[in-house]
Structure formats: structure tokens, C-alpha cells
Coordinates of C-alpha atoms in Angstrom, one line a residue:
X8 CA 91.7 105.7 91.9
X9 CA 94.2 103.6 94.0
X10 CA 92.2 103.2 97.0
X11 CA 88.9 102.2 94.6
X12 CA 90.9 99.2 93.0
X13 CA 92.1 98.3 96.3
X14 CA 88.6 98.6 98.3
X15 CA 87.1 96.4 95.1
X16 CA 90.3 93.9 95.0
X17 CA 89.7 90.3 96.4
X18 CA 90.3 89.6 99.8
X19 CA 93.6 88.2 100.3
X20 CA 95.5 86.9 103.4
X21 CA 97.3 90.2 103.1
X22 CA 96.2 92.9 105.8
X23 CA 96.7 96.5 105.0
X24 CA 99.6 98.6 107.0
X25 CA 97.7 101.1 109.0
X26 CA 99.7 103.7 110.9
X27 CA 99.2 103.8 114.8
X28 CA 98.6 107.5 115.7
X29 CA 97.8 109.0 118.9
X30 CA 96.4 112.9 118.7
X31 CA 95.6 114.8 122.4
X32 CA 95.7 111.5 124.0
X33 CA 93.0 109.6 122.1
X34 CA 94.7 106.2 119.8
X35 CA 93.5 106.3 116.3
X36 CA 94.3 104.4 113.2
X37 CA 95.5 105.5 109.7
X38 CA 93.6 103.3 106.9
X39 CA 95.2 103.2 103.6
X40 CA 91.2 103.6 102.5
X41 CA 91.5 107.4 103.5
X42 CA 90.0 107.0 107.0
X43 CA 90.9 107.3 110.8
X44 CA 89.2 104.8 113.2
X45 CA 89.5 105.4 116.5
X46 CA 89.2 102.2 118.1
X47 CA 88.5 103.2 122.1
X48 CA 85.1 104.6 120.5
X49 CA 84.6 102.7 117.6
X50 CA 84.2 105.6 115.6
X51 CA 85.1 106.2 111.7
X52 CA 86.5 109.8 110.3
X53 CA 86.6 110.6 106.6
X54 CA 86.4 113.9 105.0
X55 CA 85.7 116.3 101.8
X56 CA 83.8 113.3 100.2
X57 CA 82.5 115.5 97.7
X58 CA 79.7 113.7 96.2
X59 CA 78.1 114.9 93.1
X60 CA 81.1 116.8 91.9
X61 CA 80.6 115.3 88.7
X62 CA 77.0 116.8 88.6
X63 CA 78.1 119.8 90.0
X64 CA 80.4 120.5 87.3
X65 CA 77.8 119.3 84.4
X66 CA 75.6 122.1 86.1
X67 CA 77.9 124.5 85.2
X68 CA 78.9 123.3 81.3
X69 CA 81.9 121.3 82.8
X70 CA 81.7 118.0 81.4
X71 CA 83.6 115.0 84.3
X72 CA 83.2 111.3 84.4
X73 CA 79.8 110.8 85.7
X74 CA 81.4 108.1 88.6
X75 CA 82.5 109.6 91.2
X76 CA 80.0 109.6 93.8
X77 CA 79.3 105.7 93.3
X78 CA 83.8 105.4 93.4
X79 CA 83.6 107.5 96.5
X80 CA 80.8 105.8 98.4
X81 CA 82.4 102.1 97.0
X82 CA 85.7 103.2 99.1
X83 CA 83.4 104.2 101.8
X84 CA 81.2 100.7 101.9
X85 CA 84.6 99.1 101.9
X86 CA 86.2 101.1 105.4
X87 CA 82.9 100.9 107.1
X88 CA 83.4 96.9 106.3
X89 CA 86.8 96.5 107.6
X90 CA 86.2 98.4 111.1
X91 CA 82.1 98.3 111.5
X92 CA 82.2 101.2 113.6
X93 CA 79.5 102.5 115.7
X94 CA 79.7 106.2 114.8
X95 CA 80.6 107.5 111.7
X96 CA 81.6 111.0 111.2
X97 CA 81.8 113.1 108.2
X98 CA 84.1 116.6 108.5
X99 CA 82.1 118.2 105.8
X100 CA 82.4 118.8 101.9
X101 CA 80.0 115.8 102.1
X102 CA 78.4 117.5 99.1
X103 CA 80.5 119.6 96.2
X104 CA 78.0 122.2 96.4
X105 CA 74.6 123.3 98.2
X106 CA 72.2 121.1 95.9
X107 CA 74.0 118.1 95.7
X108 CA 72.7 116.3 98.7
X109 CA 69.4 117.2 97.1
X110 CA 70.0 115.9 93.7
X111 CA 71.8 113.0 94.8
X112 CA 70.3 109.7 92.6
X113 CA 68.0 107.4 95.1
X114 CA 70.6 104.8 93.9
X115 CA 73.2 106.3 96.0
X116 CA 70.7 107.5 98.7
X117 CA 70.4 103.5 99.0
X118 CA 73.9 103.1 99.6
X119 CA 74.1 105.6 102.2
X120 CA 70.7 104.3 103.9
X121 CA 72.5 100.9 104.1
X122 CA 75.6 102.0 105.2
X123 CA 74.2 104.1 108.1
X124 CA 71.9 101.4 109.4
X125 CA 72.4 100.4 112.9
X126 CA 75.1 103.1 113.8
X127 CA 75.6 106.4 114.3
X128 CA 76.1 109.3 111.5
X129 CA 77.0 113.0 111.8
X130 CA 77.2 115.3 108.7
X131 CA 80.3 117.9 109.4
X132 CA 78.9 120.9 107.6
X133 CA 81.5 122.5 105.0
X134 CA 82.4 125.4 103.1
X135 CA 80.9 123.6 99.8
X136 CA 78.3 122.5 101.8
X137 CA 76.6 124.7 104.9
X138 CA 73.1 123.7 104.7
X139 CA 73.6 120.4 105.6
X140 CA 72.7 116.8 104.6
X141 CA 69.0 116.7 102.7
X142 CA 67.0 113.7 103.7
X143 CA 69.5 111.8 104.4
X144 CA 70.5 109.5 108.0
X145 CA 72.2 110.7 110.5
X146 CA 72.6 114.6 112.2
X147 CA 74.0 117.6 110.1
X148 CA 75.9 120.3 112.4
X149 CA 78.8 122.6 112.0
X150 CA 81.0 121.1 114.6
X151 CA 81.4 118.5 117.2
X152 CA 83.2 117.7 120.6
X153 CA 83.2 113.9 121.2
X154 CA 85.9 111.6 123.3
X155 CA 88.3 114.2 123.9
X156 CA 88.3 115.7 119.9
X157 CA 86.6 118.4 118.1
X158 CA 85.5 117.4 114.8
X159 CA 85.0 120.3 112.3
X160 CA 85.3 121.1 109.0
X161 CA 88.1 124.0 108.9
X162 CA 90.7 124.1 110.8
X163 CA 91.3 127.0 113.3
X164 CA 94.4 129.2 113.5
X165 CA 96.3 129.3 116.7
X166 CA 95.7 126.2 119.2
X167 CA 93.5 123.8 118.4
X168 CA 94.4 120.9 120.5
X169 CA 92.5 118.0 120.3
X170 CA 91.6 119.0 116.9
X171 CA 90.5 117.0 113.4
X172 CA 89.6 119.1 110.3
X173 CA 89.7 118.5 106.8
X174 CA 89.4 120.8 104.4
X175 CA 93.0 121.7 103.3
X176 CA 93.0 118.2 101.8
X177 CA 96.7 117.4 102.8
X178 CA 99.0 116.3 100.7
X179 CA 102.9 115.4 100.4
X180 CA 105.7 114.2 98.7
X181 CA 108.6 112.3 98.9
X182 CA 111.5 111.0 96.9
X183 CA 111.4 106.8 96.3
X184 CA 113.8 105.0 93.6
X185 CA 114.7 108.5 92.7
X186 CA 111.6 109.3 91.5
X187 CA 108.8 111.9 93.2
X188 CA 106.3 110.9 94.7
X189 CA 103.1 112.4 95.6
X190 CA 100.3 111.4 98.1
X191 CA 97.7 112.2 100.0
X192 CA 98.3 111.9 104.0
X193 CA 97.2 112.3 107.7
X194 CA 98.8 115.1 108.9
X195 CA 99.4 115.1 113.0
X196 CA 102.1 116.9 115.4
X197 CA 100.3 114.8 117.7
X198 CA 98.1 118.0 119.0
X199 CA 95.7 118.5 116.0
X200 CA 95.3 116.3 112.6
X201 CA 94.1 116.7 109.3
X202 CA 92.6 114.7 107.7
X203 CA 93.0 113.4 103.4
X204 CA 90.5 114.2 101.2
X205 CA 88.3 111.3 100.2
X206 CA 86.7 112.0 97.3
X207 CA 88.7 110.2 94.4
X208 CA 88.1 113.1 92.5
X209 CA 89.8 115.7 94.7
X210 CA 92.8 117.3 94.7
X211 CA 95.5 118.0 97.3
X212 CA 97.8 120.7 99.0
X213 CA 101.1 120.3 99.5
X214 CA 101.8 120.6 103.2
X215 CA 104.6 122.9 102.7
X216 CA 102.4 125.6 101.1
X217 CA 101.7 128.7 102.8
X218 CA 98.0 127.4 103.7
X219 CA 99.5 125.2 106.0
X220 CA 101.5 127.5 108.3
X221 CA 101.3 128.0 111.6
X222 CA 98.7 124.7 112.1
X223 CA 101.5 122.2 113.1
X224 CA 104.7 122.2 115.1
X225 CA 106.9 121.3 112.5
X226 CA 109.6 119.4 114.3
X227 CA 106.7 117.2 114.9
X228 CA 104.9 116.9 112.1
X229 CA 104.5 113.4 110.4
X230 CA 103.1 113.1 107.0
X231 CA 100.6 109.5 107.0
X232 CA 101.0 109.1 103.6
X233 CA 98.3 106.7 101.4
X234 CA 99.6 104.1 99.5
X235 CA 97.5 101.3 97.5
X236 CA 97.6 99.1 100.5
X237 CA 99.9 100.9 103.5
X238 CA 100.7 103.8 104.9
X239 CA 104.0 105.8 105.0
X240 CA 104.5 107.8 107.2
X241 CA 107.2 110.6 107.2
X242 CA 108.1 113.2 109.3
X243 CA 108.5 116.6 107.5
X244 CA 112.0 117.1 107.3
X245 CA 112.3 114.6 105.2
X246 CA 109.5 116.0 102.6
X247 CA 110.4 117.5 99.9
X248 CA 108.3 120.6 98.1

């Protein structure tokens, strides 16, 4: 819940520390909020929002928190605030599973409605979520090519340049005051990225598991690592598993 307390904190003189990246030629920027913006474009990337996992699970017997998809679209309303892009683009998992888009309280149908108005929205169809975005703004589709990228939900084997996926839900660790610590991250040789997960309630894969292999070059591989109000960012060999 780092990046909620920091979305809802008071605004302070303070700026968060992005991280400047640049993947198949095209600048982008690192939020600590879970994001990329890419600035030539003005365009916003988050992904594996999972909304309604909390439902989800209830559906199922499996009792969560009922707050995640009001936490999760609070972090959201706060990036969308600090860059005001003009496209916002979604790599899929928008939904935890095929009916929560459907289901999804009017209150938070609101949120999205106000959050969309006046720019651009695409829906990245996911694994969790194939059918799309129900009555909701924007366009649903299972991949797309924009500025030089290809925005999709899973990322391919082999080359993939130009590539942002999600999916995988990177994340890494590293030793600090000699103690472990984990985090989500960005993940980018500087060919392909993948993106954090940015759901509050999702997990994360270490970027040293088998999952992972073969997607990067790993003597270029930096690890964009979310903190409550930077980034760090770490190139692999200096990860620890």
C-alpha cells in the first residue's frame, strides 16, 4: 500500500524521483505511482490493474478486503493528475476475471468516467480478462502498435523490440542496510520493457525466475525499482535472488 499513502499524502515541495528510460528509441518516464509516461506522446502506461479482485475472490468463498479497486483506481486518479496525459493505455488484467468489468459498482464506473474524460483510453485485453472492458470509455483490443511500441498484454518469446507488456508483474530485490529488500520494478534492456503490476493487491515475480528467461539481455537489464516516493534503479548484476 506504499504508493496509495503516497498518491493520498499532501502535496509537498518535494517532487518524486522518476527514472529517465529510453526503450527502441522512444523517452519514457518511470513514476514511483507504478506508471510509464511517455512524454513525446503524452501518453500514460499502467498494467494488471486487477480491479474487483476482492469480488472475485468473494465469488469463489475467498474472503479479501473489499478495497482494492477504489486503492487501485485512487493511485490511478493520482498519476493521471501528475502527467494529464492524452492517451491512456491499459496492458490488460484490467479486470481479475471475465465478469468483473460487468460487476464493477457505478461508484467506481464514475471514477473511471471522470478519469477518461477528454483523453484517450485503450483496454489491453488480458489473460484474466479476454472479453474486454464492459460499458466502460475508451477501446478494448488485444494489442496495439503506437509511436514506435507495441502495447500488449503478454510478452512474446524471442525479439520483441519495441515491446511493453505486463503480465509477469516484475519484481526484484536488493540488499540495503543489510537488510532484503523487495520491490516491484520496470524492467528494460533498453529493447523491450515490462511493466509493474498496479493493482495494490498483486503480487510479483522475481526477475531471476525461470519465467523471465530469455526476454532480456541480461548484461543490460536494469531493474526500475518502486519506492514510496523514487525510483531505484539497478542493473541485474547487482540483484540478488
Amino acid at each position: 500500500m506504499n504508493r496509495l499513502a503516497h498518491a493520498l499524502s499532501p502535496v509537498t515541495d518535494a517532487t518524486p524521483i522518476s527514472a529517465r528510460i529510453v526503450v527502441n528509441g522512444v523517452e519514457g518516464i518511470c513514476d514511483p505511482l507504478g506508471g510509464l509516461y511517455l512524454p513525446e506522446t503524452g501518453t500514460l502506461v499502467v498494467s494488471d490493474l486487477h480491479l474487483e479482485k476482492g469480488s472475485a475472490f468473494a465469488r469463489r468463498g475467498m474472503l479479501l478486503p473489499p478495497y482494492d479497486t477504489l486503492a487501485t483506481l485512487r493511485v490511478l486518479e493520482a498519476a493521471i493528475a501528475r502527467h494529464d496525459p492524452k492517451l491512456v493505455i491499459s496492458l490488460g488484467d484490467n479486470f481479475h476475471d471475465r465478469v468483473g468489468s460487468a460487476v464493477m459498482p457505478d461508484a467506481f464506473r464514475h471514477m473511471i468516467a471522470a478519469m477518461a474524460l477528454g483523453r484517450e483510453w485503450v483496454w489491453i485485453n488480458g489473460n484474466h480478462d479476454p472479453d474486454g472492458a464492459f460499458g466502460l470509455p475508451g477501446a478494448s483490443m488485444d494489442e496495439l502498435g503506437h509511436a514506435g511500441l507495441i502495447f500488449r498484454h503478454e510478452p512474446k518469446r524471442g525479439d520483441a523490440v519495441g515491446e511493453i507488456a505486463g503480465h509477469l508483474h516484475p519484481a526484484a530485490t536488493v540488499v540495503r542496510r543489510e537488510r532484503a529488500v523487495r520491490r516491484a520494478c520496470f524492467a528494460t534492456d533498453g529493447a523491450r520493457m515490462l511493466m509493474p503490476a498496479f493493482g495494490v493487491t498483486t503480487g510479483g515475480l522475481d526477475l531471476r525466475h525461470r519465467a523471465m528467461t530469455g526476454l532480456f539481455d541480461r548484461n543490460k537489464l536494469v531493474a526500475h525499482m518502486l519506492g514510496r516516493d523514487r525510483i531505484y534503479s539497478v542493473r541485474f548484476a547487482n540483484l540478488i535472488a
